[in-house]
PDB file of C-alpha atoms in Angstrom:
ATOM      1  CA  MET A   1    -127.741 121.198 -57.623  1.00 51.00           C
ATOM      2  CA  ALA A   2    -128.055 118.994 -54.646  1.00 53.00           C
ATOM      3  CA  ARG A   3    -129.296 120.469 -51.481  1.00 54.00           C
ATOM      4  CA  THR A   4    -127.207 119.975 -48.373  1.00 52.00           C
ATOM      5  CA  ALA A   5    -129.025 119.514 -45.130  1.00 53.00           C
ATOM      6  CA  LEU A   6    -127.926 121.666 -42.251  1.00 54.00           C
ATOM      7  CA  ARG A   7    -127.234 119.756 -39.105  1.00 58.00           C
ATOM      8  CA  LEU A   8    -128.525 121.541 -36.028  1.00 52.00           C
ATOM      9  CA  PRO A   9    -127.035 120.987 -32.591  1.00 54.00           C
ATOM     10  CA  THR A  10    -128.953 118.522 -30.424  1.00 55.00           C
ATOM     11  CA  VAL A  11    -130.211 121.300 -28.138  1.00 50.00           C
ATOM     12  CA  LEU A  12    -132.010 122.914 -31.066  1.00 51.00           C
ATOM     13  CA  ARG A  13    -133.338 119.621 -32.421  1.00 54.00           C
ATOM     14  CA  THR A  14    -135.209 118.663 -29.259  1.00 54.00           C
ATOM     15  CA  PRO A  15    -138.946 119.226 -29.506  1.00 55.00           C
ATOM     16  CA  LEU A  16    -140.631 121.953 -27.510  1.00 52.00           C
ATOM     17  CA  ARG A  17    -143.525 121.003 -25.261  1.00 55.00           C
ATOM     18  CA  ARG A  18    -146.090 123.687 -24.487  1.00 57.00           C
ATOM     19  CA  GLY A  19    -143.748 126.509 -23.638  1.00 55.00           C
ATOM     20  CA  ARG A  20    -141.235 124.443 -21.758  1.00 57.00           C
ATOM     21  CA  VAL A  21    -137.787 123.930 -23.115  1.00 53.00           C
ATOM     22  CA  GLU A  22    -136.400 120.520 -22.529  1.00 56.00           C
ATOM     23  CA  LYS A  23    -132.795 120.819 -21.414  1.00 59.00           C
ATOM     24  CA  THR A  24    -130.345 118.133 -22.106  1.00 60.00           C
ATOM     25  CA  GLU A  25    -127.126 117.880 -20.162  1.00 64.00           C
ATOM     26  CA  PRO A  26    -123.982 117.498 -22.199  1.00 62.00           C
ATOM     27  CA  GLU A  27    -121.979 114.408 -21.539  1.00 63.00           C
ATOM     28  CA  PRO A  28    -119.194 115.050 -19.060  1.00 63.00           C
ATOM     29  CA  VAL A  29    -115.796 115.199 -20.620  1.00 62.00           C
ATOM     30  CA  THR A  30    -113.241 113.272 -18.681  1.00 65.00           C
ATOM     31  CA  GLU A  31    -109.725 114.526 -18.943  1.00 65.00           C
ATOM     32  CA  PRO A  32    -106.770 112.577 -17.767  1.00 61.00           C
ATOM     33  CA  ALA A  33    -105.193 113.758 -14.522  1.00 58.00           C
ATOM     34  CA  PRO A  34    -102.364 116.199 -15.103  1.00 59.00           C
ATOM     35  CA  VAL A  35     -99.008 114.550 -15.221  1.00 52.00           C
ATOM     36  CA  VAL A  36     -96.706 116.073 -12.652  1.00 54.00           C
ATOM     37  CA  ALA A  37     -93.089 115.129 -12.407  1.00 56.00           C
ATOM     38  CA  GLU A  38     -92.772 113.364  -9.094  1.00 63.00           C
ATOM     39  CA  ARG A  39     -90.019 114.539  -6.777  1.00 66.00           C
ATOM     40  CA  ARG A  40     -88.786 111.694  -4.726  1.00 72.00           C
ATOM     41  CA  PRO A  41     -86.811 112.097  -1.533  1.00 69.00           C
ATOM     42  CA  LEU A  42     -83.240 110.952  -1.468  1.00 73.00           C
ATOM     43  CA  PRO A  43     -82.797 107.303  -0.515  1.00 81.00           C
ATOM     44  CA  LEU A  44     -82.699 106.690   3.236  1.00 78.00           C
ATOM     45  CA  PRO A  45     -79.001 105.648   3.327  1.00 85.00           C
ATOM     46  CA  ILE A  46     -78.116 109.064   1.868  1.00 84.00           C
ATOM     47  CA  ARG A  47     -80.672 111.066   3.842  1.00 82.00           C
ATOM     48  CA  LEU A  48     -79.658 109.795   7.286  1.00 86.00           C
ATOM     49  CA  PRO A  49     -76.009 110.928   7.124  1.00 89.00           C
ATOM     50  CA  ILE A  50     -77.086 114.324   5.770  1.00 86.00           C
ATOM     51  CA  MET A  51     -79.555 114.767   8.622  1.00 86.00           C
ATOM     52  CA  LEU A  52     -76.983 113.568  11.171  1.00 91.00           C
ATOM     53  CA  LEU A  53     -74.426 116.019   9.816  1.00 91.00           C
ATOM     54  CA  ALA A  54     -77.015 118.827   9.907  1.00 90.00           C
ATOM     55  CA  PHE A  55     -77.826 117.917  13.509  1.00 91.00           C
ATOM     56  CA  ILE A  56     -74.127 118.032  14.467  1.00 93.00           C
ATOM     57  CA  PHE A  57     -73.790 121.433  12.792  1.00 91.00           C
ATOM     58  CA  MET A  58     -76.899 122.688  14.594  1.00 90.00           C
ATOM     59  CA  VAL A  59     -75.510 121.598  17.981  1.00 92.00           C
ATOM     60  CA  ALA A  60     -72.160 123.241  17.189  1.00 92.00           C
ATOM     61  CA  PHE A  61     -74.004 126.375  16.105  1.00 90.00           C
ATOM     62  CA  ALA A  62     -76.055 126.406  19.320  1.00 89.00           C
ATOM     63  CA  ILE A  63     -72.855 126.207  21.381  1.00 91.00           C
ATOM     64  CA  ALA A  64     -71.228 128.998  19.359  1.00 89.00           C
ATOM     65  CA  LEU A  65     -74.390 131.103  19.614  1.00 86.00           C
ATOM     66  CA  ALA A  66     -74.455 130.678  23.392  1.00 87.00           C
ATOM     67  CA  ARG A  67     -70.786 131.627  23.687  1.00 87.00           C
ATOM     68  CA  VAL A  68     -71.197 134.717  21.516  1.00 84.00           C
ATOM     69  CA  THR A  69     -74.455 135.998  22.952  1.00 83.00           C
ATOM     70  CA  LEU A  70     -74.728 134.717  26.518  1.00 82.00           C
ATOM     71  CA  GLU A  71     -71.276 135.447  27.939  1.00 83.00           C
ATOM     72  CA  PRO A  72     -71.160 138.407  30.329  1.00 81.00           C
ATOM     73  CA  SER A  73     -69.413 141.557  29.173  1.00 72.00           C
ATOM     74  CA  PRO A  74     -68.811 143.662  32.301  1.00 70.00           C
ATOM     75  CA  ALA A  75     -66.614 146.135  30.407  1.00 60.00           C
ATOM     76  CA  SER A  76     -69.530 147.259  28.238  1.00 63.00           C
ATOM     77  CA  GLU A  77     -72.115 147.416  31.037  1.00 67.00           C
ATOM     78  CA  ALA A  78     -72.180 151.224  31.015  1.00 60.00           C
ATOM     79  CA  LEU A  79     -72.656 151.314  27.233  1.00 59.00           C
ATOM     80  CA  THR A  80     -75.562 148.902  26.985  1.00 72.00           C
ATOM     81  CA  HIS A  81     -79.194 149.881  26.843  1.00 76.00           C
ATOM     82  CA  SER A  82     -82.312 148.079  25.715  1.00 85.00           C
ATOM     83  CA  ASN A  83     -83.766 148.917  22.325  1.00 83.00           C
ATOM     84  CA  MET A  84     -87.449 148.283  21.705  1.00 87.00           C
ATOM     85  CA  HIS A  85     -87.739 150.473  18.596  1.00 89.00           C
ATOM     86  CA  PRO A  86     -86.692 148.904  15.268  1.00 91.00           C
ATOM     87  CA  GLY A  87     -83.937 150.863  13.580  1.00 88.00           C
ATOM     88  CA  ASN A  88     -82.635 152.781  16.616  1.00 89.00           C
ATOM     89  CA  SER A  89     -79.539 150.607  17.080  1.00 86.00           C
ATOM     90  CA  LEU A  90     -78.785 150.614  13.368  1.00 85.00           C
ATOM     91  CA  LYS A  91     -78.951 154.408  13.351  1.00 87.00           C
ATOM     92  CA  ALA A  92     -76.696 154.574  16.412  1.00 85.00           C
ATOM     93  CA  TYR A  93     -74.145 152.255  14.765  1.00 82.00           C
ATOM     94  CA  PHE A  94     -73.812 154.591  11.812  1.00 82.00           C
ATOM     95  CA  ASP A  95     -74.043 157.852  13.783  1.00 85.00           C
ATOM     96  CA  TYR A  96     -71.551 157.089  16.556  1.00 82.00           C
ATOM     97  CA  GLY A  97     -69.366 154.262  15.285  1.00 78.00           C
ATOM     98  CA  THR A  98     -66.996 153.825  12.403  1.00 83.00           C
ATOM     99  CA  VAL A  99     -68.201 152.245   9.181  1.00 84.00           C
ATOM    100  CA  ARG A 100     -66.084 149.180   9.903  1.00 88.00           C
ATOM    101  CA  GLU A 101     -67.551 148.713  13.395  1.00 86.00           C
ATOM    102  CA  SER A 102     -71.072 149.237  12.053  1.00 85.00           C
ATOM    103  CA  LEU A 103     -70.640 146.672   9.283  1.00 87.00           C
ATOM    104  CA  LYS A 104     -69.052 144.253  11.731  1.00 88.00           C
ATOM    105  CA  GLN A 105     -72.000 144.567  14.123  1.00 87.00           C
ATOM    106  CA  ILE A 106     -74.648 144.321  11.396  1.00 90.00           C
ATOM    107  CA  GLY A 107     -72.853 141.593   9.436  1.00 92.00           C
ATOM    108  CA  GLY A 108     -72.254 139.554  12.577  1.00 90.00           C
ATOM    109  CA  ASN A 109     -75.939 139.623  13.462  1.00 92.00           C
ATOM    110  CA  VAL A 110     -76.937 138.665   9.925  1.00 95.00           C
ATOM    111  CA  LEU A 111     -74.408 135.798   9.900  1.00 93.00           C
ATOM    112  CA  LEU A 112     -75.789 134.470  13.199  1.00 91.00           C
ATOM    113  CA  GLY A 113     -79.128 133.815  11.486  1.00 93.00           C
ATOM    114  CA  VAL A 114     -77.826 132.129   8.315  1.00 95.00           C
ATOM    115  CA  PRO A 115     -77.418 128.633   9.884  1.00 94.00           C
ATOM    116  CA  PHE A 116     -81.099 128.625  10.824  1.00 92.00           C
ATOM    117  CA  GLY A 117     -82.086 129.198   7.211  1.00 94.00           C
ATOM    118  CA  VAL A 118     -79.831 126.382   6.033  1.00 93.00           C
ATOM    119  CA  LEU A 119     -80.237 123.747   8.762  1.00 92.00           C
ATOM    120  CA  VAL A 120     -83.897 124.002   9.821  1.00 92.00           C
ATOM    121  CA  PRO A 121     -85.289 122.833   6.437  1.00 91.00           C
ATOM    122  CA  VAL A 122     -82.991 119.784   6.584  1.00 90.00           C
ATOM    123  CA  LEU A 123     -83.739 118.857  10.187  1.00 89.00           C
ATOM    124  CA  ALA A 124     -87.472 119.606  10.279  1.00 87.00           C
ATOM    125  CA  PRO A 125     -89.375 118.588   7.123  1.00 82.00           C
ATOM    126  CA  ARG A 126     -92.564 120.329   8.276  1.00 84.00           C
ATOM    127  CA  ALA A 127     -90.692 123.577   8.910  1.00 85.00           C
ATOM    128  CA  ARG A 128     -88.952 123.952   5.593  1.00 82.00           C
ATOM    129  CA  GLY A 129     -91.128 126.765   4.241  1.00 89.00           C
ATOM    130  CA  VAL A 130     -89.883 130.331   4.433  1.00 92.00           C
ATOM    131  CA  LEU A 131     -92.503 131.453   6.962  1.00 94.00           C
ATOM    132  CA  GLN A 132     -91.781 128.542   9.288  1.00 93.00           C
ATOM    133  CA  VAL A 133     -88.023 129.129   9.121  1.00 94.00           C
ATOM    134  CA  LEU A 134     -88.387 132.865   9.735  1.00 94.00           C
ATOM    135  CA  GLY A 135     -90.857 132.345  12.569  1.00 94.00           C
ATOM    136  CA  LEU A 136     -88.667 129.770  14.295  1.00 93.00           C
ATOM    137  CA  THR A 137     -85.571 131.957  13.907  1.00 94.00           C
ATOM    138  CA  ALA A 138     -87.359 135.034  15.235  1.00 95.00           C
ATOM    139  CA  LEU A 139     -88.670 133.057  18.217  1.00 95.00           C
ATOM    140  CA  VAL A 140     -85.255 131.600  19.132  1.00 93.00           C
ATOM    141  CA  MET A 141     -83.464 134.910  18.699  1.00 93.00           C
ATOM    142  CA  LEU A 142     -86.143 136.726  20.688  1.00 94.00           C
ATOM    143  CA  MET A 143     -85.562 134.265  23.539  1.00 93.00           C
ATOM    144  CA  VAL A 144     -81.793 134.857  23.306  1.00 91.00           C
ATOM    145  CA  GLU A 145     -82.275 138.630  23.411  1.00 90.00           C
ATOM    146  CA  LEU A 146     -84.686 138.424  26.354  1.00 91.00           C
ATOM    147  CA  THR A 147     -82.174 136.263  28.226  1.00 90.00           C
ATOM    148  CA  GLN A 148     -79.413 138.730  27.434  1.00 86.00           C
ATOM    149  CA  GLY A 149     -81.436 141.663  28.678  1.00 84.00           C
ATOM    150  CA  ALA A 150     -82.645 139.984  31.855  1.00 85.00           C
ATOM    151  CA  LEU A 151     -79.742 137.853  33.025  1.00 83.00           C
ATOM    152  CA  ILE A 152     -76.415 138.697  31.372  1.00 82.00           C
ATOM    153  CA  THR A 153     -74.170 141.477  32.679  1.00 80.00           C
ATOM    154  CA  GLY A 154     -73.137 143.957  29.995  1.00 77.00           C
ATOM    155  CA  ARG A 155     -75.767 142.743  27.514  1.00 82.00           C
ATOM    156  CA  ALA A 156     -79.152 144.219  26.631  1.00 84.00           C
ATOM    157  CA  PHE A 157     -82.283 143.380  24.671  1.00 89.00           C
ATOM    158  CA  ASP A 158     -82.144 144.753  21.120  1.00 90.00           C
ATOM    159  CA  ILE A 159     -84.986 144.239  18.665  1.00 92.00           C
ATOM    160  CA  ASP A 160     -82.686 145.168  15.774  1.00 92.00           C
ATOM    161  CA  ASP A 161     -80.569 142.101  16.542  1.00 92.00           C
ATOM    162  CA  VAL A 162     -83.662 139.891  16.182  1.00 95.00           C
ATOM    163  CA  ILE A 163     -84.514 141.549  12.850  1.00 95.00           C
ATOM    164  CA  LEU A 164     -80.954 141.151  11.544  1.00 95.00           C
ATOM    165  CA  ASN A 165     -80.775 137.516  12.681  1.00 95.00           C
ATOM    166  CA  THR A 166     -84.079 136.768  10.955  1.00 96.00           C
ATOM    167  CA  THR A 167     -82.808 138.481   7.796  1.00 96.00           C
ATOM    168  CA  GLY A 168     -79.774 136.192   7.925  1.00 96.00           C
ATOM    169  CA  ALA A 169     -82.078 133.163   8.161  1.00 95.00           C
ATOM    170  CA  LEU A 170     -83.926 134.400   5.079  1.00 96.00           C
ATOM    171  CA  LEU A 171     -80.639 134.696   3.178  1.00 97.00           C
ATOM    172  CA  GLY A 172     -79.571 131.208   4.272  1.00 95.00           C
ATOM    173  CA  TRP A 173     -82.930 129.779   3.227  1.00 95.00           C
ATOM    174  CA  LEU A 174     -82.808 131.504  -0.173  1.00 95.00           C
ATOM    175  CA  LEU A 175     -79.202 130.548  -0.921  1.00 95.00           C
ATOM    176  CA  LEU A 176     -79.110 126.946   0.247  1.00 93.00           C
ATOM    177  CA  GLY A 177     -81.751 125.865   2.765  1.00 92.00           C
ATOM    178  CA  ARG A 178     -84.678 125.712   0.360  1.00 91.00           C
ATOM    179  CA  ARG A 179     -82.802 123.457  -2.055  1.00 89.00           C
ATOM    180  CA  LEU A 180     -81.386 121.229   0.679  1.00 88.00           C
ATOM    181  CA  GLY A 181     -84.803 120.837   2.284  1.00 88.00           C
ATOM    182  CA  ARG A 182     -86.364 119.864  -1.046  1.00 86.00           C
ATOM    183  CA  ALA A 183     -83.582 117.406  -1.839  1.00 84.00           C
ATOM    184  CA  VAL A 184     -83.653 115.660   1.524  1.00 84.00           C
ATOM    185  CA  HIS A 185     -87.416 115.757   2.157  1.00 80.00           C
ATOM    186  CA  ALA A 186     -89.149 115.940  -1.211  1.00 74.00           C
ATOM    187  CA  ARG A 187     -92.932 115.933  -0.989  1.00 66.00           C
ATOM    188  CA  ARG A 188     -94.957 113.612  -3.103  1.00 61.00           C
ATOM    189  CA  PRO A 189     -97.295 115.575  -5.387  1.00 57.00           C
ATOM    190  CA  LYS A 190    -101.028 115.405  -4.873  1.00 58.00           C
ATOM    191  CA  VAL A 191    -103.188 114.588  -7.878  1.00 55.00           C
ATOM    192  CA  VAL A 192    -105.879 117.222  -8.098  1.00 56.00           C
ATOM    193  CA  GLU A 193    -109.272 115.853  -9.062  1.00 57.00           C
ATOM    194  CA  ASP A 194    -111.917 118.175 -10.462  1.00 53.00           C
TER     195      ASP A 194
END
């Protein structure tokens, strides 16, 4: 029978010197960089008309928003009151109004925010994330509500309107804005080096 020699790992084969263990570093293993499918932005001749169209829609939306929210309503002056507590107006809609009027009020406020969620990611490549879109929408709608409460007859500040508008922006971003923003302004992937 032939004897087979056992091969010890190199760490165990190194000689010991007076109580000290000589450590050897293993050779670094180089792995190729991960291959990531690169998303490329649409070609410029396609991107420019899309951005121009989005800009036109945003201007039209701004005009419609101003007409809906910043026109005086003297007939409802006695009915208006400011609301600084989230949920109070929503409760009042359901307690004192009909279901149809309540849904109309809530749905209208949600629909006012949807264009922000769709158009902001197309027009502003650095603001196409959900937090940026929601923050920008909340800021604009807060300014609209403050203007209503301070300057417009028959209108009042309502924090629930800001919340509903921002919810509409979230819906617009989830349904269409996220995809449009990625298609028009695709980011080039970064290669992560270890």
